[in-house]
């Protein structure tokens, strides 16, 4: 529970607890002082009252008249902290009940004060022969009521001051921990791959030091990202150069030899006669060499697509789609290309061509699709480029089919790995989705 509470909430709870403790201690101090104060007041009032009664009775004629004693008791009822009555000593309990009922302070507060009332009964022999008692009861109700009113006002003022102080401290705590939220947001952006994010560096020295460490981490990650991108680009360039070298060797060296072998086999078959055993063997050699030439041309096309270099990306993709339409006339293929695609660099064009080529190959060979749609375009509001490739900012390639969905085929998986690597090397995001309704959607987003 405590671990799930934010830092600002924890600090506010600590301050609130301190203010509450202060109010409790202050209330306890008031109660302790109030008890001693009430006891002292009632004891003093009781002592003076008893002395006054004794002095007054001594001045009256003995035995005193009942009316004189009744007047004395009536005068005593106007005193503070002492209640008086004339009758039996048991009258004290009734006097005390009346005093408690008339008190404004709640019973629990009177119990906390614990100022017990003192009872005194002074017997008086009246002139009519009766003996009555002047019953005196020390009543701290007046003093307790005054203490209760003061304590209530004091508690109200203290609570208002505590709430005001808590509001101020909450505001100050919020201002103090706000830079931590900025640091957390910066770390979240770094985690998401935005290495250009920087912390503001405001707040106390400890937080500024934390922001400086975060910024240093961002600089290091940004440098590593750039170095990794440069290394990946060099690897990609090396691969492309190796492909060009192999393609040139196949075209310039292997190709002429295959042509010579085919021509020689055809000439041999013609010379010895096609019906003879030697002629049949020569014809078979010519057919095998022709098959090798076809395989050589396919390898050359995979290593170095000549259509892309000779015609450009748009025409090369249209030629690729036309080839698949001729090869698979039952499959509807739709190609949507933004005209701005034609202005992309050689590396970006090569990536886009390979992406579409591999996506269509997977769709025809593995998906069993009846409809394929390929789209190359730009988003209306592209995000800010992170790697400085403004030509690819907002560029999206998407190839979708209605086939049987992604099944994790090994051959197609290797091709998809190559697509993903090429996209990521240029700073893009590669996704493949197989909706519940069937089909596969492969997308590259920059």
GROMACS .gro file of C-alpha atoms in nm:
model
  446
    1UNK     CA    1   0.000   0.000   0.000
    2UNK     CA    2   0.267   0.251   0.105
    3UNK     CA    3   0.483   0.166  -0.197
    4UNK     CA    4   0.199   0.260  -0.433
    5UNK     CA    5   0.167   0.612  -0.287
    6UNK     CA    6   0.345   0.890  -0.475
    7UNK     CA    7   0.625   1.092  -0.318
    8UNK     CA    8   0.418   1.411  -0.297
    9UNK     CA    9   0.132   1.220  -0.130
   10UNK     CA   10   0.376   1.066   0.117
   11UNK     CA   11   0.518   1.405   0.213
   12UNK     CA   12   0.169   1.551   0.246
   13UNK     CA   13   0.067   1.260   0.469
   14UNK     CA   14   0.376   1.316   0.686
   15UNK     CA   15   0.297   1.687   0.727
   16UNK     CA   16  -0.070   1.610   0.794
   17UNK     CA   17   0.031   1.359   1.061
   18UNK     CA   18   0.262   1.614   1.223
   19UNK     CA   19  -0.014   1.877   1.229
   20UNK     CA   20  -0.261   1.625   1.371
   21UNK     CA   21  -0.008   1.527   1.638
   22UNK     CA   22   0.042   1.893   1.721
   23UNK     CA   23  -0.335   1.941   1.763
   24UNK     CA   24  -0.361   1.631   1.985
   25UNK     CA   25  -0.069   1.738   2.204
   26UNK     CA   26  -0.208   2.089   2.231
   27UNK     CA   27  -0.551   1.954   2.327
   28UNK     CA   28  -0.391   1.727   2.588
   29UNK     CA   29  -0.202   2.022   2.731
   30UNK     CA   30  -0.524   2.223   2.753
   31UNK     CA   31  -0.702   1.937   2.931
   32UNK     CA   32  -0.419   1.889   3.182
   33UNK     CA   33  -0.410   2.258   3.266
   34UNK     CA   34  -0.789   2.276   3.276
   35UNK     CA   35  -0.816   2.002   3.540
   36UNK     CA   36  -0.574   2.174   3.776
   37UNK     CA   37  -0.734   2.511   3.710
   38UNK     CA   38  -1.088   2.384   3.780
   39UNK     CA   39  -0.985   2.205   4.099
   40UNK     CA   40  -0.801   2.510   4.228
   41UNK     CA   41  -1.094   2.742   4.154
   42UNK     CA   42  -1.357   2.517   4.314
   43UNK     CA   43  -1.147   2.443   4.622
   44UNK     CA   44  -1.080   2.812   4.676
   45UNK     CA   45  -1.445   2.902   4.624
   46UNK     CA   46  -1.556   2.622   4.861
   47UNK     CA   47  -1.315   2.732   5.133
   48UNK     CA   48  -1.423   3.094   5.115
   49UNK     CA   49  -1.790   2.995   5.111
   50UNK     CA   50  -1.758   2.780   5.421
   51UNK     CA   51  -1.576   3.061   5.603
   52UNK     CA   52  -1.847   3.307   5.494
   53UNK     CA   53  -2.126   3.079   5.617
   54UNK     CA   54  -1.955   3.022   5.951
   55UNK     CA   55  -1.894   3.395   5.999
   56UNK     CA   56  -2.253   3.485   5.903
   57UNK     CA   57  -2.406   3.225   6.136
   58UNK     CA   58  -2.188   3.350   6.421
   59UNK     CA   59  -2.333   3.701   6.375
   60UNK     CA   60  -2.694   3.585   6.382
   61UNK     CA   61  -2.878   3.554   6.715
   62UNK     CA   62  -2.873   3.206   6.854
   63UNK     CA   63  -3.071   3.020   6.766
   64UNK     CA   64  -3.120   3.190   6.426
   65UNK     CA   65  -3.456   3.249   6.271
   66UNK     CA   66  -3.549   3.019   5.978
   67UNK     CA   67  -3.607   3.320   5.752
   68UNK     CA   68  -3.255   3.451   5.817
   69UNK     CA   69  -3.101   3.115   5.729
   70UNK     CA   70  -3.315   3.088   5.415
   71UNK     CA   71  -3.201   3.437   5.307
   72UNK     CA   72  -2.839   3.332   5.366
   73UNK     CA   73  -2.882   3.022   5.147
   74UNK     CA   74  -3.056   3.231   4.878
   75UNK     CA   75  -2.759   3.470   4.873
   76UNK     CA   76  -2.519   3.175   4.839
   77UNK     CA   77  -2.695   3.060   4.521
   78UNK     CA   78  -2.551   3.358   4.337
   79UNK     CA   79  -2.192   3.245   4.395
   80UNK     CA   80  -1.970   3.092   4.123
   81UNK     CA   81  -1.836   2.740   4.160
   82UNK     CA   82  -2.053   2.670   4.469
   83UNK     CA   83  -2.417   2.561   4.487
   84UNK     CA   84  -2.611   2.573   4.813
   85UNK     CA   85  -2.933   2.427   4.952
   86UNK     CA   86  -3.118   2.398   5.284
   87UNK     CA   87  -3.236   2.057   5.397
   88UNK     CA   88  -3.103   1.713   5.461
   89UNK     CA   89  -2.737   1.627   5.368
   90UNK     CA   90  -2.875   1.393   5.099
   91UNK     CA   91  -2.983   1.704   4.913
   92UNK     CA   92  -2.626   1.721   4.775
   93UNK     CA   93  -2.691   1.449   4.513
   94UNK     CA   94  -2.990   1.639   4.373
   95UNK     CA   95  -2.787   1.961   4.360
   96UNK     CA   96  -2.507   1.786   4.173
   97UNK     CA   97  -2.751   1.634   3.918
   98UNK     CA   98  -2.900   1.975   3.848
   99UNK     CA   99  -2.554   2.124   3.807
  100UNK     CA  100  -2.450   1.857   3.557
  101UNK     CA  101  -2.771   1.903   3.358
  102UNK     CA  102  -2.718   2.278   3.331
  103UNK     CA  103  -2.356   2.246   3.209
  104UNK     CA  104  -2.279   2.331   2.844
  105UNK     CA  105  -1.969   2.111   2.826
  106UNK     CA  106  -2.023   1.753   2.707
  107UNK     CA  107  -1.995   1.473   2.958
  108UNK     CA  108  -1.681   1.326   2.803
  109UNK     CA  109  -1.503   1.662   2.842
  110UNK     CA  110  -1.610   1.686   3.207
  111UNK     CA  111  -1.475   1.335   3.259
  112UNK     CA  112  -1.141   1.436   3.107
  113UNK     CA  113  -1.120   1.742   3.336
  114UNK     CA  114  -1.193   1.516   3.636
  115UNK     CA  115  -1.264   1.801   3.879
  116UNK     CA  116  -1.475   1.621   4.140
  117UNK     CA  117  -1.712   1.837   4.343
  118UNK     CA  118  -1.665   1.873   4.721
  119UNK     CA  119  -1.971   1.843   4.949
  120UNK     CA  120  -2.009   2.007   5.289
  121UNK     CA  121  -2.313   1.997   5.521
  122UNK     CA  122  -2.328   2.263   5.801
  123UNK     CA  123  -2.599   2.181   6.061
  124UNK     CA  124  -2.802   2.474   6.195
  125UNK     CA  125  -3.037   2.461   6.499
  126UNK     CA  126  -3.326   2.694   6.420
  127UNK     CA  127  -3.532   2.897   6.665
  128UNK     CA  128  -3.840   2.687   6.593
  129UNK     CA  129  -3.665   2.379   6.729
  130UNK     CA  130  -3.582   2.221   6.392
  131UNK     CA  131  -3.233   2.128   6.282
  132UNK     CA  132  -3.152   2.185   5.914
  133UNK     CA  133  -2.828   2.159   5.719
  134UNK     CA  134  -2.683   2.415   5.486
  135UNK     CA  135  -2.560   2.188   5.207
  136UNK     CA  136  -2.268   2.328   5.002
  137UNK     CA  137  -2.158   2.155   4.680
  138UNK     CA  138  -1.842   2.264   4.498
  139UNK     CA  139  -1.954   2.287   4.136
  140UNK     CA  140  -1.678   2.330   3.872
  141UNK     CA  141  -1.939   2.347   3.592
  142UNK     CA  142  -1.896   2.720   3.536
  143UNK     CA  143  -1.520   2.687   3.516
  144UNK     CA  144  -1.543   2.377   3.296
  145UNK     CA  145  -1.787   2.556   3.064
  146UNK     CA  146  -1.544   2.843   3.028
  147UNK     CA  147  -1.258   2.601   2.962
  148UNK     CA  148  -1.473   2.410   2.709
  149UNK     CA  149  -1.562   2.727   2.518
  150UNK     CA  150  -1.199   2.837   2.513
  151UNK     CA  151  -1.073   2.492   2.413
  152UNK     CA  152  -1.333   2.468   2.134
  153UNK     CA  153  -1.235   2.806   1.993
  154UNK     CA  154  -0.868   2.720   2.036
  155UNK     CA  155  -0.915   2.388   1.854
  156UNK     CA  156  -1.106   2.555   1.572
  157UNK     CA  157  -0.837   2.818   1.524
  158UNK     CA  158  -0.567   2.548   1.543
  159UNK     CA  159  -0.748   2.333   1.286
  160UNK     CA  160  -0.784   2.628   1.050
  161UNK     CA  161  -0.415   2.711   1.093
  162UNK     CA  162  -0.321   2.346   1.039
  163UNK     CA  163  -0.531   2.324   0.722
  164UNK     CA  164  -0.380   2.647   0.592
  165UNK     CA  165  -0.029   2.524   0.673
  166UNK     CA  166  -0.108   2.189   0.509
  167UNK     CA  167  -0.232   2.365   0.195
  168UNK     CA  168   0.086   2.573   0.181
  169UNK     CA  169   0.310   2.272   0.238
  170UNK     CA  170   0.115   2.070  -0.022
  171UNK     CA  171   0.168   2.348  -0.275
  172UNK     CA  172   0.537   2.373  -0.191
  173UNK     CA  173   0.579   1.994  -0.203
  174UNK     CA  174   0.408   1.985  -0.541
  175UNK     CA  175   0.642   2.253  -0.671
  176UNK     CA  176   0.942   2.073  -0.521
  177UNK     CA  177   0.865   1.731  -0.673
  178UNK     CA  178   0.742   1.863  -1.009
  179UNK     CA  179   1.093   1.836  -1.163
  180UNK     CA  180   1.087   1.466  -1.073
  181UNK     CA  181   0.787   1.428  -1.302
  182UNK     CA  182   0.982   1.597  -1.580
  183UNK     CA  183   1.272   1.358  -1.520
  184UNK     CA  184   1.035   1.061  -1.527
  185UNK     CA  185   0.879   1.180  -1.854
  186UNK     CA  186   1.225   1.223  -2.004
  187UNK     CA  187   1.319   0.868  -1.905
  188UNK     CA  188   0.994   0.741  -2.059
  189UNK     CA  189   1.080   0.915  -2.387
  190UNK     CA  190   1.428   0.764  -2.377
  191UNK     CA  191   1.276   0.422  -2.316
  192UNK     CA  192   1.053   0.475  -2.620
  193UNK     CA  193   1.359   0.547  -2.833
  194UNK     CA  194   1.346   0.928  -2.844
  195UNK     CA  195   1.709   0.993  -2.761
  196UNK     CA  196   1.671   1.364  -2.835
  197UNK     CA  197   1.472   1.404  -2.511
  198UNK     CA  198   1.638   1.617  -2.243
  199UNK     CA  199   1.545   1.702  -1.885
  200UNK     CA  200   1.495   2.072  -1.806
  201UNK     CA  201   1.741   2.083  -1.517
  202UNK     CA  202   1.526   2.292  -1.278
  203UNK     CA  203   1.463   2.246  -0.907
  204UNK     CA  204   1.698   2.194  -0.612
  205UNK     CA  205   2.061   2.084  -0.662
  206UNK     CA  206   1.981   1.716  -0.608
  207UNK     CA  207   1.720   1.715  -0.885
  208UNK     CA  208   1.939   1.923  -1.116
  209UNK     CA  209   2.214   1.667  -1.063
  210UNK     CA  210   1.968   1.388  -1.147
  211UNK     CA  211   1.863   1.574  -1.463
  212UNK     CA  212   2.227   1.615  -1.562
  213UNK     CA  213   2.280   1.239  -1.523
  214UNK     CA  214   1.971   1.171  -1.734
  215UNK     CA  215   2.093   1.410  -2.002
  216UNK     CA  216   2.433   1.240  -2.000
  217UNK     CA  217   2.260   0.905  -2.042
  218UNK     CA  218   2.056   1.048  -2.330
  219UNK     CA  219   2.372   1.177  -2.497
  220UNK     CA  220   2.538   0.837  -2.460
  221UNK     CA  221   2.233   0.655  -2.596
  222UNK     CA  222   2.207   0.900  -2.884
  223UNK     CA  223   2.574   0.847  -2.966
  224UNK     CA  224   2.535   0.471  -2.950
  225UNK     CA  225   2.228   0.493  -3.172
  226UNK     CA  226   2.415   0.698  -3.430
  227UNK     CA  227   2.714   0.466  -3.416
  228UNK     CA  228   2.491   0.162  -3.449
  229UNK     CA  229   2.308   0.318  -3.742
  230UNK     CA  230   2.633   0.407  -3.914
  231UNK     CA  231   2.767   0.057  -3.857
  232UNK     CA  232   2.446  -0.097  -3.986
  233UNK     CA  233   2.457   0.124  -4.293
  234UNK     CA  234   2.814   0.018  -4.361
  235UNK     CA  235   2.709  -0.346  -4.325
  236UNK     CA  236   2.421  -0.286  -4.563
  237UNK     CA  237   2.650  -0.110  -4.809
  238UNK     CA  238   2.897  -0.397  -4.785
  239UNK     CA  239   2.621  -0.647  -4.850
  240UNK     CA  240   2.496  -0.453  -5.150
  241UNK     CA  241   2.849  -0.418  -5.283
  242UNK     CA  242   2.906  -0.789  -5.237
  243UNK     CA  243   2.581  -0.857  -5.423
  244UNK     CA  244   2.695  -0.632  -5.708
  245UNK     CA  245   3.032  -0.809  -5.726
  246UNK     CA  246   2.869  -1.154  -5.731
  247UNK     CA  247   2.618  -1.040  -5.990
  248UNK     CA  248   2.894  -0.898  -6.207
  249UNK     CA  249   3.089  -1.223  -6.182
  250UNK     CA  250   2.783  -1.427  -6.273
  251UNK     CA  251   2.701  -1.199  -6.565
  252UNK     CA  252   3.050  -1.140  -6.703
  253UNK     CA  253   3.217  -1.474  -6.625
  254UNK     CA  254   2.961  -1.749  -6.573
  255UNK     CA  255   2.717  -1.616  -6.831
  256UNK     CA  256   2.954  -1.630  -7.133
  257UNK     CA  257   3.073  -1.977  -7.035
  258UNK     CA  258   2.716  -2.104  -7.015
  259UNK     CA  259   2.641  -1.948  -7.352
  260UNK     CA  260   2.949  -2.112  -7.501
  261UNK     CA  261   2.854  -2.449  -7.353
  262UNK     CA  262   2.502  -2.424  -7.493
  263UNK     CA  263   2.624  -2.317  -7.836
  264UNK     CA  264   2.884  -2.595  -7.843
  265UNK     CA  265   2.629  -2.856  -7.739
  266UNK     CA  266   2.387  -2.737  -8.005
  267UNK     CA  267   2.661  -2.744  -8.272
  268UNK     CA  268   2.768  -3.091  -8.163
  269UNK     CA  269   2.413  -3.219  -8.177
  270UNK     CA  270   2.375  -3.077  -8.528
  271UNK     CA  271   2.702  -3.228  -8.645
  272UNK     CA  272   2.655  -3.582  -8.518
  273UNK     CA  273   2.286  -3.588  -8.595
  274UNK     CA  274   1.996  -3.559  -8.363
  275UNK     CA  275   1.885  -3.920  -8.400
  276UNK     CA  276   2.211  -4.075  -8.284
  277UNK     CA  277   2.295  -4.145  -7.922
  278UNK     CA  278   2.566  -3.876  -7.921
  279UNK     CA  279   2.327  -3.626  -8.071
  280UNK     CA  280   2.068  -3.699  -7.800
  281UNK     CA  281   2.332  -3.651  -7.532
  282UNK     CA  282   2.441  -3.321  -7.687
  283UNK     CA  283   2.079  -3.202  -7.699
  284UNK     CA  284   2.036  -3.296  -7.332
  285UNK     CA  285   2.346  -3.100  -7.241
  286UNK     CA  286   2.212  -2.799  -7.431
  287UNK     CA  287   1.880  -2.823  -7.244
  288UNK     CA  288   2.055  -2.846  -6.907
  289UNK     CA  289   2.275  -2.549  -6.989
  290UNK     CA  290   1.964  -2.354  -7.091
  291UNK     CA  291   1.810  -2.436  -6.754
  292UNK     CA  292   2.130  -2.316  -6.582
  293UNK     CA  293   2.110  -1.991  -6.780
  294UNK     CA  294   1.753  -1.939  -6.658
  295UNK     CA  295   1.859  -2.004  -6.300
  296UNK     CA  296   2.152  -1.767  -6.344
  297UNK     CA  297   1.919  -1.492  -6.465
  298UNK     CA  298   1.690  -1.541  -6.164
  299UNK     CA  299   1.987  -1.520  -5.926
  300UNK     CA  300   2.105  -1.205  -6.102
  301UNK     CA  301   1.760  -1.052  -6.066
  302UNK     CA  302   1.762  -1.128  -5.692
  303UNK     CA  303   2.115  -0.998  -5.640
  304UNK     CA  304   2.081  -0.685  -5.847
  305UNK     CA  305   1.739  -0.591  -5.987
  306UNK     CA  306   1.824  -0.438  -6.321
  307UNK     CA  307   1.476  -0.293  -6.362
  308UNK     CA  308   1.529  -0.078  -6.053
  309UNK     CA  309   1.857   0.065  -6.185
  310UNK     CA  310   1.736   0.112  -6.540
  311UNK     CA  311   1.374   0.225  -6.490
  312UNK     CA  312   1.351   0.367  -6.137
  313UNK     CA  313   1.143   0.255  -5.841
  314UNK     CA  314   0.795   0.328  -5.976
  315UNK     CA  315   0.847   0.157  -6.312
  316UNK     CA  316   1.036  -0.131  -6.150
  317UNK     CA  317   0.748  -0.198  -5.910
  318UNK     CA  318   0.497  -0.178  -6.194
  319UNK     CA  319   0.709  -0.429  -6.389
  320UNK     CA  320   0.726  -0.656  -6.084
  321UNK     CA  321   0.347  -0.646  -6.043
  322UNK     CA  322   0.299  -0.708  -6.415
  323UNK     CA  323   0.524  -1.014  -6.390
  324UNK     CA  324   0.317  -1.159  -6.106
  325UNK     CA  325  -0.007  -1.083  -6.291
  326UNK     CA  326   0.116  -1.283  -6.588
  327UNK     CA  327   0.241  -1.565  -6.366
  328UNK     CA  328  -0.073  -1.578  -6.148
  329UNK     CA  329  -0.366  -1.439  -6.349
  330UNK     CA  330  -0.622  -1.563  -6.095
  331UNK     CA  331  -0.486  -1.332  -5.823
  332UNK     CA  332  -0.600  -0.969  -5.824
  333UNK     CA  333  -0.302  -0.741  -5.757
  334UNK     CA  334  -0.347  -0.371  -5.689
  335UNK     CA  335  -0.056  -0.126  -5.667
  336UNK     CA  336  -0.095   0.226  -5.520
  337UNK     CA  337   0.212   0.451  -5.545
  338UNK     CA  338   0.249   0.814  -5.437
  339UNK     CA  339   0.433   1.008  -5.713
  340UNK     CA  340   0.674   1.148  -5.452
  341UNK     CA  341   0.820   0.799  -5.413
  342UNK     CA  342   1.012   0.846  -5.738
  343UNK     CA  343   1.232   1.115  -5.578
  344UNK     CA  344   1.373   0.890  -5.305
  345UNK     CA  345   1.743   0.802  -5.288
  346UNK     CA  346   1.896   0.483  -5.423
  347UNK     CA  347   1.921   0.321  -5.080
  348UNK     CA  348   1.560   0.402  -4.989
  349UNK     CA  349   1.440   0.288  -5.332
  350UNK     CA  350   1.629  -0.038  -5.297
  351UNK     CA  351   1.475  -0.096  -4.954
  352UNK     CA  352   1.123  -0.027  -5.085
  353UNK     CA  353   1.169  -0.254  -5.387
  354UNK     CA  354   1.303  -0.541  -5.177
  355UNK     CA  355   1.020  -0.494  -4.927
  356UNK     CA  356   0.750  -0.518  -5.195
  357UNK     CA  357   0.932  -0.800  -5.374
  358UNK     CA  358   0.955  -1.014  -5.060
  359UNK     CA  359   0.600  -0.934  -4.950
  360UNK     CA  360   0.454  -1.035  -5.286
  361UNK     CA  361   0.669  -1.348  -5.303
  362UNK     CA  362   0.543  -1.455  -4.960
  363UNK     CA  363   0.183  -1.380  -5.054
  364UNK     CA  364   0.199  -1.586  -5.377
  365UNK     CA  365   0.404  -1.875  -5.242
  366UNK     CA  366   0.267  -1.917  -4.890
  367UNK     CA  367  -0.064  -1.734  -4.843
  368UNK     CA  368  -0.288  -1.881  -5.115
  369UNK     CA  369  -0.435  -1.531  -5.154
  370UNK     CA  370  -0.686  -1.420  -5.415
  371UNK     CA  371  -0.629  -1.047  -5.363
  372UNK     CA  372  -0.312  -0.853  -5.286
  373UNK     CA  373  -0.289  -0.477  -5.233
  374UNK     CA  374   0.041  -0.288  -5.212
  375UNK     CA  375   0.055   0.079  -5.108
  376UNK     CA  376   0.352   0.317  -5.101
  377UNK     CA  377   0.279   0.668  -4.978
  378UNK     CA  378   0.335   0.940  -4.720
  379UNK     CA  379   0.132   1.032  -4.417
  380UNK     CA  380  -0.044   1.367  -4.431
  381UNK     CA  381   0.132   1.487  -4.114
  382UNK     CA  382   0.455   1.290  -4.075
  383UNK     CA  383   0.635   1.294  -3.740
  384UNK     CA  384   0.963   1.474  -3.690
  385UNK     CA  385   1.247   1.261  -3.832
  386UNK     CA  386   1.485   1.116  -3.571
  387UNK     CA  387   1.771   1.011  -3.796
  388UNK     CA  388   1.785   1.309  -4.027
  389UNK     CA  389   1.631   1.123  -4.327
  390UNK     CA  390   1.378   1.381  -4.432
  391UNK     CA  391   1.304   1.192  -4.753
  392UNK     CA  392   1.164   0.900  -4.551
  393UNK     CA  393   0.977   1.110  -4.294
  394UNK     CA  394   0.618   0.984  -4.293
  395UNK     CA  395   0.687   0.719  -4.559
  396UNK     CA  396   0.467   0.408  -4.529
  397UNK     CA  397   0.480   0.079  -4.721
  398UNK     CA  398   0.198  -0.169  -4.672
  399UNK     CA  399   0.133  -0.503  -4.839
  400UNK     CA  400  -0.188  -0.687  -4.744
  401UNK     CA  401  -0.349  -1.006  -4.873
  402UNK     CA  402  -0.660  -1.212  -4.798
  403UNK     CA  403  -0.478  -1.543  -4.767
  404UNK     CA  404  -0.465  -1.798  -4.489
  405UNK     CA  405  -0.270  -1.577  -4.250
  406UNK     CA  406   0.074  -1.595  -4.105
  407UNK     CA  407   0.177  -1.951  -4.025
  408UNK     CA  408   0.542  -1.900  -3.933
  409UNK     CA  409   0.690  -2.065  -4.242
  410UNK     CA  410   1.068  -2.087  -4.226
  411UNK     CA  411   1.135  -1.969  -4.582
  412UNK     CA  412   0.902  -1.674  -4.554
  413UNK     CA  413   1.040  -1.605  -4.206
  414UNK     CA  414   1.393  -1.560  -4.340
  415UNK     CA  415   1.259  -1.318  -4.598
  416UNK     CA  416   1.067  -1.125  -4.336
  417UNK     CA  417   1.380  -1.102  -4.124
  418UNK     CA  418   1.560  -0.941  -4.416
  419UNK     CA  419   1.269  -0.699  -4.469
  420UNK     CA  420   1.271  -0.606  -4.102
  421UNK     CA  421   1.647  -0.549  -4.096
  422UNK     CA  422   1.640  -0.323  -4.403
  423UNK     CA  423   1.355  -0.119  -4.259
  424UNK     CA  424   1.518  -0.076  -3.919
  425UNK     CA  425   1.853   0.015  -4.070
  426UNK     CA  426   1.685   0.317  -4.227
  427UNK     CA  427   1.513   0.415  -3.901
  428UNK     CA  428   1.171   0.264  -3.968
  429UNK     CA  429   0.933   0.042  -3.772
  430UNK     CA  430   0.840  -0.299  -3.912
  431UNK     CA  431   0.514  -0.471  -3.820
  432UNK     CA  432   0.336  -0.785  -3.937
  433UNK     CA  433  -0.025  -0.849  -3.847
  434UNK     CA  434  -0.252  -1.145  -3.910
  435UNK     CA  435  -0.613  -1.034  -3.844
  436UNK     CA  436  -0.865  -1.286  -3.704
  437UNK     CA  437  -1.055  -1.278  -4.035
  438UNK     CA  438  -0.753  -1.407  -4.225
  439UNK     CA  439  -0.481  -1.257  -4.437
  440UNK     CA  440  -0.153  -1.089  -4.357
  441UNK     CA  441  -0.062  -0.719  -4.349
  442UNK     CA  442   0.308  -0.631  -4.357
  443UNK     CA  443   0.393  -0.266  -4.294
  444UNK     CA  444   0.699  -0.043  -4.275
  445UNK     CA  445   0.646   0.300  -4.120
  446UNK     CA  446   0.906   0.576  -4.099
   0.00000   0.00000   0.00000
